[in-house]
Coordinates of C-alpha atoms (C1' of nucleotides) in Angstrom, one line a residue:
Chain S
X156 CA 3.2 11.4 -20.5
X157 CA 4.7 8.1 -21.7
X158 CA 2.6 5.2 -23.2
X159 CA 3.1 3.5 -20.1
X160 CA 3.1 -0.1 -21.2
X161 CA 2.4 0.1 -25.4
X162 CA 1.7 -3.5 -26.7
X163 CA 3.0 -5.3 -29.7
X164 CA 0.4 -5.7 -32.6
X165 CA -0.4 -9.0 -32.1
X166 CA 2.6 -10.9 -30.8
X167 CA 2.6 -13.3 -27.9
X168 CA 3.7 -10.9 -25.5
X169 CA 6.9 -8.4 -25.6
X170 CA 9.5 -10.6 -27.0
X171 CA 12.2 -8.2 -27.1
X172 CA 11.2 -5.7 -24.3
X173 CA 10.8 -8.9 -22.0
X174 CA 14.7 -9.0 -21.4
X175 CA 14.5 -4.8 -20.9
X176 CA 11.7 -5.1 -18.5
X177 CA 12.8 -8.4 -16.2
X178 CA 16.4 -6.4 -16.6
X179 CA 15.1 -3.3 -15.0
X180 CA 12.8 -5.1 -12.7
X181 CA 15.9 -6.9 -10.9
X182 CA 18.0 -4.3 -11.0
X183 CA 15.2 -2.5 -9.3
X184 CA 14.7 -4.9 -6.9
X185 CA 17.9 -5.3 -5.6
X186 CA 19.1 -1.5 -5.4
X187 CA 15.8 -0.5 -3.9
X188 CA 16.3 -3.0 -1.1
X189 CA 19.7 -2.0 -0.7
X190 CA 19.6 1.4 -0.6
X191 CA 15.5 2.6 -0.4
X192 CA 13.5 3.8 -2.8
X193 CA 14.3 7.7 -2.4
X194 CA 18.4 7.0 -2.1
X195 CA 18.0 4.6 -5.3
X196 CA 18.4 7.0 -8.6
X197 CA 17.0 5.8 -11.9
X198 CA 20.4 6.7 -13.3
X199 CA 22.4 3.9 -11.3
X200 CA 19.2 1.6 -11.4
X201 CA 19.6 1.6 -15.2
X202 CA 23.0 1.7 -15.7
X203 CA 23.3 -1.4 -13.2
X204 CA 20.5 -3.2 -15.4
X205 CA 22.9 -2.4 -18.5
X206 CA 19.6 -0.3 -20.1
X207 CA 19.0 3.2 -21.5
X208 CA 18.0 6.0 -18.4
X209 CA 14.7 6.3 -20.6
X210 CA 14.0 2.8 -20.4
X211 CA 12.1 3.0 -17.3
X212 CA 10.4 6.2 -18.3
X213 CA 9.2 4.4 -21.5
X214 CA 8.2 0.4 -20.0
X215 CA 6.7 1.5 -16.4
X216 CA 5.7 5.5 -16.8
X217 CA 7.4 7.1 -13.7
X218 CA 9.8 5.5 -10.6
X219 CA 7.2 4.7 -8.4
X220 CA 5.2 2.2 -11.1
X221 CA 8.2 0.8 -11.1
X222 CA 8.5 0.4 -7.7
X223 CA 4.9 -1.1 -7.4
X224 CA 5.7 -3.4 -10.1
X225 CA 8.9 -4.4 -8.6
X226 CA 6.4 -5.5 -5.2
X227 CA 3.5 -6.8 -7.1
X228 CA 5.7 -9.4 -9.3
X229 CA 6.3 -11.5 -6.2
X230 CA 3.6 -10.6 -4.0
X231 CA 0.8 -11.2 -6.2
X232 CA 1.7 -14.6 -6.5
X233 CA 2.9 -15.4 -2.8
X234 CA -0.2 -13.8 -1.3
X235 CA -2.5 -15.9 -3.9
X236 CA -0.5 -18.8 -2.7
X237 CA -1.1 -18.1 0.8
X238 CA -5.2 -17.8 0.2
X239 CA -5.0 -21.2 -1.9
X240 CA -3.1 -22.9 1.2
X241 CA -5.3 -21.3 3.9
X242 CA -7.9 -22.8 1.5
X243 CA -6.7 -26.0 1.7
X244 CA -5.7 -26.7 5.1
X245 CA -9.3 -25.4 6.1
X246 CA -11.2 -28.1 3.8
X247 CA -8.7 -30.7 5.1
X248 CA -10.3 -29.7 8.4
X249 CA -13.3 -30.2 6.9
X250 CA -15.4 -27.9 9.6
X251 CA -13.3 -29.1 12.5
X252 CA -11.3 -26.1 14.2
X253 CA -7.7 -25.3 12.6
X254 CA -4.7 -25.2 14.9
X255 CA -3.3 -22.0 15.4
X256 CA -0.1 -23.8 14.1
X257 CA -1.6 -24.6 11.0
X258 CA -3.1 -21.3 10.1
X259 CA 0.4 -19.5 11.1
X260 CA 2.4 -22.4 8.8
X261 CA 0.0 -21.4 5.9
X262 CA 1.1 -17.8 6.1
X263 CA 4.7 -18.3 6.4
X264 CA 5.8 -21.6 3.7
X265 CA 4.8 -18.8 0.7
X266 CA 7.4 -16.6 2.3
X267 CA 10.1 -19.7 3.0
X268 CA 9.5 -20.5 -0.4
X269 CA 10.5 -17.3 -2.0
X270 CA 13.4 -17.2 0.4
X271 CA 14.4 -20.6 -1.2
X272 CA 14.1 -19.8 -4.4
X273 CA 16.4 -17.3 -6.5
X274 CA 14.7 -17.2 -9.6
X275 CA 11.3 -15.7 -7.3
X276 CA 13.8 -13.0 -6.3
X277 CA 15.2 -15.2 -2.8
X278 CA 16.1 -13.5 0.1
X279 CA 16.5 -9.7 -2.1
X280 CA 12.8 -10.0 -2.0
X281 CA 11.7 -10.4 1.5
X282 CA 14.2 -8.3 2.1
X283 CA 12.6 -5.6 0.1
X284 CA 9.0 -6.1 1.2
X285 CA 10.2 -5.4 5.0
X286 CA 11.4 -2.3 3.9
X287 CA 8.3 -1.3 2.1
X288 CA 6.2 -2.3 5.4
X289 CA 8.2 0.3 7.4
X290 CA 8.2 2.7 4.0
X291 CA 6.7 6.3 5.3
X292 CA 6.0 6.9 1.9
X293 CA 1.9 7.2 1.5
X294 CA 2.0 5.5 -2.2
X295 CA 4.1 2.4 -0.4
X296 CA 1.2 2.1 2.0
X297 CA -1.5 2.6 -0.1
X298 CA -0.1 0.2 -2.3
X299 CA 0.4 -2.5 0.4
X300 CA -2.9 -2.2 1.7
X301 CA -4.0 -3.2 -1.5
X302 CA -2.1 -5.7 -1.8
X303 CA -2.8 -7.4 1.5
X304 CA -6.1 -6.8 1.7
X305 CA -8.2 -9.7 0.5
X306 CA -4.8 -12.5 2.3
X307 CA -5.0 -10.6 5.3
X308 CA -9.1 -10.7 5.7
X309 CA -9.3 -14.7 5.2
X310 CA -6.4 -14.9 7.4
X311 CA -8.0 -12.7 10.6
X312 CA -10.6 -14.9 10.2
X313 CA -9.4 -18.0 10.1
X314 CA -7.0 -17.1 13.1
X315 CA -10.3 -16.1 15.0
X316 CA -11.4 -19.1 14.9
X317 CA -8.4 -20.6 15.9
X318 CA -7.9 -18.5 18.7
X319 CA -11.4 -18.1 20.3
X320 CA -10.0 -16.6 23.6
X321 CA -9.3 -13.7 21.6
X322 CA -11.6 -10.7 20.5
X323 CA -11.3 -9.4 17.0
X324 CA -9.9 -6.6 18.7
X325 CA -7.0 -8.3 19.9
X326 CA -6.1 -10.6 17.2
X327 CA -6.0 -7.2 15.4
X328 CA -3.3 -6.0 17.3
X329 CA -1.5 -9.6 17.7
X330 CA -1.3 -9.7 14.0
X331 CA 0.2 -6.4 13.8
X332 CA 3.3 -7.8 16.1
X333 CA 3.0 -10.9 13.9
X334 CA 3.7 -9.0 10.5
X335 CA 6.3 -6.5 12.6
X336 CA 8.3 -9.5 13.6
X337 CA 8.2 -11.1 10.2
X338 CA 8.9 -7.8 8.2
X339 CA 11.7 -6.4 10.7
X340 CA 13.3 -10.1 10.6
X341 CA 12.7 -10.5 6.8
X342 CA 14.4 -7.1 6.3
X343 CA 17.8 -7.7 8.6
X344 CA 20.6 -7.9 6.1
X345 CA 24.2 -8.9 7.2
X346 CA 25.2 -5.4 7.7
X347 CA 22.5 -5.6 11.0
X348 CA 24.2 -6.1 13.9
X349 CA 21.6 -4.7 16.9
X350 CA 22.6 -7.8 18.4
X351 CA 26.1 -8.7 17.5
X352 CA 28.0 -12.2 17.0
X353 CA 25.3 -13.8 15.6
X354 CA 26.2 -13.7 12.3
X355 CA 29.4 -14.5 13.5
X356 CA 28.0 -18.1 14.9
X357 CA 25.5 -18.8 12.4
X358 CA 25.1 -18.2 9.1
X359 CA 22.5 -16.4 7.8
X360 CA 19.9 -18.8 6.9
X361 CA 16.2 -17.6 6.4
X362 CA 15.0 -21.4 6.6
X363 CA 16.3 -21.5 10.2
X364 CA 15.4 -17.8 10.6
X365 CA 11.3 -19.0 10.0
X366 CA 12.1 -22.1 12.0
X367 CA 13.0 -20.1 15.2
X368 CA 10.3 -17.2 14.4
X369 CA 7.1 -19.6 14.4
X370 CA 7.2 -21.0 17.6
X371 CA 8.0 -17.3 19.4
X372 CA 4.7 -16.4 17.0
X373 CA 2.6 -19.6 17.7
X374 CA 3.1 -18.6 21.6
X375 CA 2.5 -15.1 21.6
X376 CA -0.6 -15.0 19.4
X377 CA -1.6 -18.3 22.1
X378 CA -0.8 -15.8 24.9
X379 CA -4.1 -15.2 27.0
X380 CA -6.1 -12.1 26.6
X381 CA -5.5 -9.1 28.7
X382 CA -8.7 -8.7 30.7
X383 CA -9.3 -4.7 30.5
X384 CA -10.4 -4.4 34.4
X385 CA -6.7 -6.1 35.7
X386 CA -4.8 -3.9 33.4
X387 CA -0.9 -4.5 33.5
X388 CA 0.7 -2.1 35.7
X389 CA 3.5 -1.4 33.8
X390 CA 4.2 2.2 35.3
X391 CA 4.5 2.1 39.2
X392 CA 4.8 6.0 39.3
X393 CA 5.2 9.1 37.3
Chain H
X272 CA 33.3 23.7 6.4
X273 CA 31.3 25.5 9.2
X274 CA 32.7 25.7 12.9
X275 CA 30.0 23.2 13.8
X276 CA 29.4 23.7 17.6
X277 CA 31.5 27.0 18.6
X278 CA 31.1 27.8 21.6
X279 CA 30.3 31.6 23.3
X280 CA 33.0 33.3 25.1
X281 CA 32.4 31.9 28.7
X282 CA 28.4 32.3 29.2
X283 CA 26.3 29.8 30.3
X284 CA 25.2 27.8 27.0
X285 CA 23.7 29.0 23.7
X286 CA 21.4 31.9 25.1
X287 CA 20.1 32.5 22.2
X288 CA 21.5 30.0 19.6
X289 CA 19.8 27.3 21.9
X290 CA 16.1 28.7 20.5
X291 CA 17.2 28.1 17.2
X292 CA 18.7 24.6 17.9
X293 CA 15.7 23.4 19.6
X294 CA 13.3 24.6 17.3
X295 CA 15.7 23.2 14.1
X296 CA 15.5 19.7 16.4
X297 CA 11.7 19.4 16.9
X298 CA 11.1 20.5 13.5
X299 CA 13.6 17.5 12.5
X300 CA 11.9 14.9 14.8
X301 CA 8.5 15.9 13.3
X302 CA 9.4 16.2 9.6
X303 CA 11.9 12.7 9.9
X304 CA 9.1 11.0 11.5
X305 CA 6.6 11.6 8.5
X306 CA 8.3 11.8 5.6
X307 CA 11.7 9.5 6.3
X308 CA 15.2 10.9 6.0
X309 CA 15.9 11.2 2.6
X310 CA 12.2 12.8 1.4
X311 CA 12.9 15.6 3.9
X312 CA 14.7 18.8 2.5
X313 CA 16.2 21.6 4.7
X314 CA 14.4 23.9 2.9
X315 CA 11.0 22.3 4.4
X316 CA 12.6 21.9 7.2
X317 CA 14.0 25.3 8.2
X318 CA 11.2 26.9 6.9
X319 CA 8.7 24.8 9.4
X320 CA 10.9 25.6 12.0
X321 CA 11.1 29.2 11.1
X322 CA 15.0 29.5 11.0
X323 CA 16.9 30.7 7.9
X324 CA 18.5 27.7 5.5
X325 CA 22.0 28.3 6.2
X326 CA 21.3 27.5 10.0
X327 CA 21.0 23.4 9.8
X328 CA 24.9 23.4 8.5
X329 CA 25.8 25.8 10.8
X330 CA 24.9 24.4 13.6
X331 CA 24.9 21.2 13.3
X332 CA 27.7 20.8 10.2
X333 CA 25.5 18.5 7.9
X334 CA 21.8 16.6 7.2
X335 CA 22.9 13.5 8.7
X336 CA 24.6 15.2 12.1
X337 CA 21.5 16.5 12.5
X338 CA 19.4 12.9 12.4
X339 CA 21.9 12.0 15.1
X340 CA 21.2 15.0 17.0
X341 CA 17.8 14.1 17.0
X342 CA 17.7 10.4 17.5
X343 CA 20.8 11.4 20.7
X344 CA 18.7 13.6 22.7
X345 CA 15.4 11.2 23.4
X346 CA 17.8 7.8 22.7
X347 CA 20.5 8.4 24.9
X348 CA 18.3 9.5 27.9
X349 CA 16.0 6.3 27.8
X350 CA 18.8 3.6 27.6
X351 CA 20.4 5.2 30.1
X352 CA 16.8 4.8 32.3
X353 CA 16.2 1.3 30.8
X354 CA 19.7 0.5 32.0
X355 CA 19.5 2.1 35.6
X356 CA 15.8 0.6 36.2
X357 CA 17.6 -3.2 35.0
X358 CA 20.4 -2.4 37.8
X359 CA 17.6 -1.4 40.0
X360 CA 15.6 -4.1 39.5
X361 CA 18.9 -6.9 39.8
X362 CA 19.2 -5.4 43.1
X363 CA 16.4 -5.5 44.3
X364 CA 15.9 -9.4 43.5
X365 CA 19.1 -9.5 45.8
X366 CA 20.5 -12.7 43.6
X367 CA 17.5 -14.4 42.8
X368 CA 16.3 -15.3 39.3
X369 CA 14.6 -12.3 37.7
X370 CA 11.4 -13.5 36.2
X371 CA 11.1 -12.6 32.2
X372 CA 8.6 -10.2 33.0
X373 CA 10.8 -8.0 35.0
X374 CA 13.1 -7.5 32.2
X375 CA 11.1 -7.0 29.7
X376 CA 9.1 -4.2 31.5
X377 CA 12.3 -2.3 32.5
X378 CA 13.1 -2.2 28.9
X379 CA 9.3 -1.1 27.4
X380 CA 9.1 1.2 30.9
X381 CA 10.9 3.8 29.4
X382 CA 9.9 3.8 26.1
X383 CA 6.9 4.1 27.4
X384 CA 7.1 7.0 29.8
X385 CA 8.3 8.7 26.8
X386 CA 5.3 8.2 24.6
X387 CA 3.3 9.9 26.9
X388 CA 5.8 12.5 27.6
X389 CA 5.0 15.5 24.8
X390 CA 8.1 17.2 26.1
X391 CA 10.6 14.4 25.6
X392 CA 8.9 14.0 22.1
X393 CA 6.2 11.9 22.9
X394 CA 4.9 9.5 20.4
X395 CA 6.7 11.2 17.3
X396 CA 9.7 10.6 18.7
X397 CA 8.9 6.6 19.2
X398 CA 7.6 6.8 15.6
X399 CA 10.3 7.8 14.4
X400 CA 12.6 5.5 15.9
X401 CA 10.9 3.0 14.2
X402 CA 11.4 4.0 11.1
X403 CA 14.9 4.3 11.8
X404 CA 15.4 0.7 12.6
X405 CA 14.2 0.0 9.5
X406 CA 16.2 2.3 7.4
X407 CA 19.0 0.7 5.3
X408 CA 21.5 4.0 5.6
X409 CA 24.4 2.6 6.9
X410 CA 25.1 5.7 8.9
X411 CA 21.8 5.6 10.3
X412 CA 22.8 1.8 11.2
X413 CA 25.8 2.1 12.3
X414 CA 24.8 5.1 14.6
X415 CA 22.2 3.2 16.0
X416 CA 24.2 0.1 16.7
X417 CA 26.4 2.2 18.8
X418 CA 23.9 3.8 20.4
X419 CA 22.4 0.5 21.7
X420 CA 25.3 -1.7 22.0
X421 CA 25.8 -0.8 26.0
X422 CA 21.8 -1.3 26.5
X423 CA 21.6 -4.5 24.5
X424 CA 24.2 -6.5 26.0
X425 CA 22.9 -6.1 30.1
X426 CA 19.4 -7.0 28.7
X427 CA 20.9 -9.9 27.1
X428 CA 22.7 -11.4 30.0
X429 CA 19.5 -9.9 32.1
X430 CA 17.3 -12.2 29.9
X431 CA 19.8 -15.1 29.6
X432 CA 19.4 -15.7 33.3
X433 CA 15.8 -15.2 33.8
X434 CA 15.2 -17.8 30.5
X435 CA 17.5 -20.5 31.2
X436 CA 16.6 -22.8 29.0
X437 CA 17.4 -20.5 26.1
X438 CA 20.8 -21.0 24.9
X439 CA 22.7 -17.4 23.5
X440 CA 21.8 -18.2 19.9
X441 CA 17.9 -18.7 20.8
X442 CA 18.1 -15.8 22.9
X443 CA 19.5 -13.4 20.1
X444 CA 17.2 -14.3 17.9
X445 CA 14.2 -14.0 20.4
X446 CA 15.6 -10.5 21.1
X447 CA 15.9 -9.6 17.2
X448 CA 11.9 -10.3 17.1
X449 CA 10.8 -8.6 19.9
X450 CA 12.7 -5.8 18.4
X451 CA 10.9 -6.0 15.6
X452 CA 7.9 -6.2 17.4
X453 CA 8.1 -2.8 19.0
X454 CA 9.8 -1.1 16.7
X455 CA 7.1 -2.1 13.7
X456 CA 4.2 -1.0 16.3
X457 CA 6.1 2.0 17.3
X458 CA 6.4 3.2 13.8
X459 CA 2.4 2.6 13.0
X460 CA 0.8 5.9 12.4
X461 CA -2.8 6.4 11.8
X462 CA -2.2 6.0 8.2
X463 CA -1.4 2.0 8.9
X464 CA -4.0 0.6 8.4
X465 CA -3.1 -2.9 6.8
X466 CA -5.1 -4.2 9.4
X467 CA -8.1 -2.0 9.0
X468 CA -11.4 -0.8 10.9
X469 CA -8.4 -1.1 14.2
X470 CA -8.0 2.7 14.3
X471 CA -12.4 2.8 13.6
X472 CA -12.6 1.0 17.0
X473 CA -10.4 1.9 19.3
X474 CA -8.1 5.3 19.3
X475 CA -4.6 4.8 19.1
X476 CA -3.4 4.7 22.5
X477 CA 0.5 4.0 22.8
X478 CA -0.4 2.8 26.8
X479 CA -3.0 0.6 26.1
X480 CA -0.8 -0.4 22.8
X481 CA 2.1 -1.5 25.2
X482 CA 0.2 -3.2 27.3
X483 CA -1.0 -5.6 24.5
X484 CA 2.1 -5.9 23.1
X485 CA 3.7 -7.0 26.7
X486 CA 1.6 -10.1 27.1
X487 CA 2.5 -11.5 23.5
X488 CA 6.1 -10.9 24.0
X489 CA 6.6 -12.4 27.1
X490 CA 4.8 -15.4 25.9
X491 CA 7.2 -15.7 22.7
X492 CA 10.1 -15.2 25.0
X493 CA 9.0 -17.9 26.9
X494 CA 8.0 -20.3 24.5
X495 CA 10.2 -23.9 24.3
X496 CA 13.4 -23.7 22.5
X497 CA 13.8 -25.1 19.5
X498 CA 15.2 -29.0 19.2
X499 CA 17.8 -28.9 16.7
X500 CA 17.2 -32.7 16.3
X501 CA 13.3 -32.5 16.0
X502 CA 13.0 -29.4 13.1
X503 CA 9.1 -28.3 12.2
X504 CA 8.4 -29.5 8.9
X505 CA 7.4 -26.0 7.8
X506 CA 7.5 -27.5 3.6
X507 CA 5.7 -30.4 3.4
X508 CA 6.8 -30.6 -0.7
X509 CA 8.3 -28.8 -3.1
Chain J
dA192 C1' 11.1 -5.5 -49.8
dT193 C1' 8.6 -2.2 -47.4
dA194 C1' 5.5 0.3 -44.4
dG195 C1' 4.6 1.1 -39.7
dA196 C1' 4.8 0.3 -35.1
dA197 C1' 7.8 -0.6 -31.1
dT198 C1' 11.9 0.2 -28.9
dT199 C1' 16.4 2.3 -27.9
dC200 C1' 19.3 6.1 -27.5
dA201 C1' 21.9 10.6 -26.6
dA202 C1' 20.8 14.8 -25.1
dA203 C1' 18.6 18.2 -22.8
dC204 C1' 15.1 20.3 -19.5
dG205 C1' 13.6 22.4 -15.3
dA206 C1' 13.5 21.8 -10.7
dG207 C1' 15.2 20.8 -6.2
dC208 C1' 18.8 19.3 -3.5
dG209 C1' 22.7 20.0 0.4
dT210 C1' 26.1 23.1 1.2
dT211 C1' 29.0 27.5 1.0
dT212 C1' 29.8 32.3 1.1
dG213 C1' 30.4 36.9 2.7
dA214 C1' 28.1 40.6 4.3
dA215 C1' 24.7 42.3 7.9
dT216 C1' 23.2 41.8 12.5
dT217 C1' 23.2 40.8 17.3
dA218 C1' 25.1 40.1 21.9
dG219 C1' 28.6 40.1 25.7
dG220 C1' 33.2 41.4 28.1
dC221 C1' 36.0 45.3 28.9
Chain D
dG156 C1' 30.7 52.7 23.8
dC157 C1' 33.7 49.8 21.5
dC158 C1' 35.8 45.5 20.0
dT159 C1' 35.2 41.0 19.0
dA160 C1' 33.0 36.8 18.4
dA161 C1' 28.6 34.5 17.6
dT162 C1' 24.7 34.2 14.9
dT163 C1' 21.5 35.3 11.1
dC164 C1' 20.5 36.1 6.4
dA165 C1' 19.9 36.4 1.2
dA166 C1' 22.0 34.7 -2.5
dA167 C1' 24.3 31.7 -5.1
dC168 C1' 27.1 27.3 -6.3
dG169 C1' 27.5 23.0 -8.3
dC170 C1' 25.3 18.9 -8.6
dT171 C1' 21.9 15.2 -9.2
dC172 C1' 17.4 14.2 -9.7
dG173 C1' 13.0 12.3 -12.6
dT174 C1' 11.3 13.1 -16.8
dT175 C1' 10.8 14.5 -21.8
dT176 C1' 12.0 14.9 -26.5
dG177 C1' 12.9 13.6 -31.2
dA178 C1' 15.7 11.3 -34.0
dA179 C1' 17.8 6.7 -34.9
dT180 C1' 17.2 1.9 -34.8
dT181 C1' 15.0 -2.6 -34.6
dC182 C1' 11.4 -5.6 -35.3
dT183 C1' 7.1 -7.6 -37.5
dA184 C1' 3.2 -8.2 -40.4
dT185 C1' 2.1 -7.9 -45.0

DNA sequence: ATAGAATTCAAACGAGCGTTTGAATTAGGC
DNA sequence: GCCTAATTCAAACGCTCGTTTGAATTCTAT
């Protein structure tokens, strides 16, 4: 067992492991959204980040503290940046009720604004993180949950107000195909081609990517409620 | 390298080989499905399916023939129904616009009979389709592209007509998030629960879970295209 | 300058992996 | 009943994995 992150006497904070630690941490994040987590060894991580194969033992403990720290270095901030904007558009309001628009809009500049931004990890990022959402791994999930938990709370209730023709039951699920289109989207790479030629016609461009996504989302979490006594017959017979 | 499919002298097909096939293949979709492709051994594997080691590469040649084989004999099935039930359905509209509706329950009809179908692998098998649309493998990409390419391309002129005032671009996108939609709900097991007390009040149900999902995607398929010229201001600053 | 802590490094550890092998066993056509 | 091909099996192969170790090195406070 590894001192898992041992701290300088008294110095500012880790002036030379800095460089060993960010180095690992963008390798990491990268090859992990490139390849997985199980496919990505520690021995190309670190020779990719130009660092000893102890390194990681030595700065994060084992692979998957790495992993966690890989997520938690942008999400911490994104997710703190979606509660302050939530926040903000709701005192704007000032007790009147938000658009579903806006509430939607809050959740989804953080994101654009990572995808914009290299130096918050870009595009690799999100990339990653829809990965991770579809990650069968139970320490992924756990992790996420934690993660999300206090965002996604003021979010479900801010859209519940927003949408009042919907139960809590409901927005439940409508947020669920909220965060599947986002992650699945977030996580298409080049190399997806489901749906061929349109990398071909447009480039890939995660601006325009959230640009087309919000209005689908905006309509389908406005969609009416499905009334449980006139159920959908979706199978005739059987 | 193993003769990877031989074939008995001239009897009817695997008598007895076709036990251990099976029992290797639902062992597979069980063990994929919870665990992921890579954090599965064959060790685990055979021994859950009570067949000796060597059996996987015998017959089936290697790990990743044997995804195939098991993504192949549910996949290839229900495209082939969501394709004849489109045809039927074109037909039967005798030249008239198909509504967006239509479409979109020809291609969630299937997927649906199979969740409730235990034989056909039920809502494992759904589950761990998911997963697979979300794994960055390339094999497990590119096999999947081929396996949907046929499917994807009648839907897409399918839905082209029935939402003219998509153009091909829109549409492609539109198609990527529904996609991602089902795919990200198909893959939810009881242990999602990012979006808790959901599985508290109400028991996963892949009908009922369908038949919410329907409403919010027909509403984003629906929803106005998006002006070129008139761009949401999604960043107000920077 | 020096003591002591923090970090790097090469090397090795034990375990588990996918796959191969060759003999033992089973089943069917004559 | 025998020959042959298909299948099962236990054992092993070669390799890569995450992690540990202990010595060498670098840095910092005194």
């Amino acid at each position: 067992m590894a001192a898992s992150r041992p701290a300088r006497k008294g110095v500012a904070i880790d002036a030379t492991s800095a460089d060993t630690k960010t180095r690992i941490l963008d390798a990491a994040e990268s090859l992990f959204m490139e390849h997985g987590f199980e496919a990505t060894s520690l021995r190309s991580l670190t020779t990719a980040a130009g660092v000893n194969l102890a390194a990681v033992n030595y700065h994060f403990g084992t692979k998957e503290v790495l992993f966690q720290a890989v997520l938690t270095r942008r999400l911490d901030p994104m997710n703190q940046e979606r509660i302050k904007l939530l926040k903000g558009v709701e005192r704007e309001a000032q007790g009147r009720a938000l658009s579903c628009e806006k509430v939607l809009f809050a959740m989804l500049i953080p994101a654009l604004k990572i995808a914009r931004d290299e130096k918050r990890g870009g595009k690799n990022f999100l990339r990653l993180l829809g990965r991770a959402y579809a990650d069968p791994a139970p320490f992924i999930r756990h992790f996420l949950s934690g993660q999300y938990a206090e965002m996604i709370g003021l979010y479900k209730e801010a859209f519940l107000k927003a949408l009042p023709h919907l139960s809590r039951q409901e927005l439940t699920w409508r947020l669920h195909f909220v965060m599947g289109a986002l992650s699945y989207t977030l996580a298409g790479t080049d190399a997806v081609k489901l749906f061929a030629q349109m990398t071909a016609v447009e480039k890939y461009d995660d601006e325009l990517l959230l640009q087309r996504l919000a209005p689908f989302l905006v309509a389908g979490l406005k969609a009416p409620a499905l009334a449980d006594s006139r159920k959908l017959e979706l199978v005739s017979g059987d």
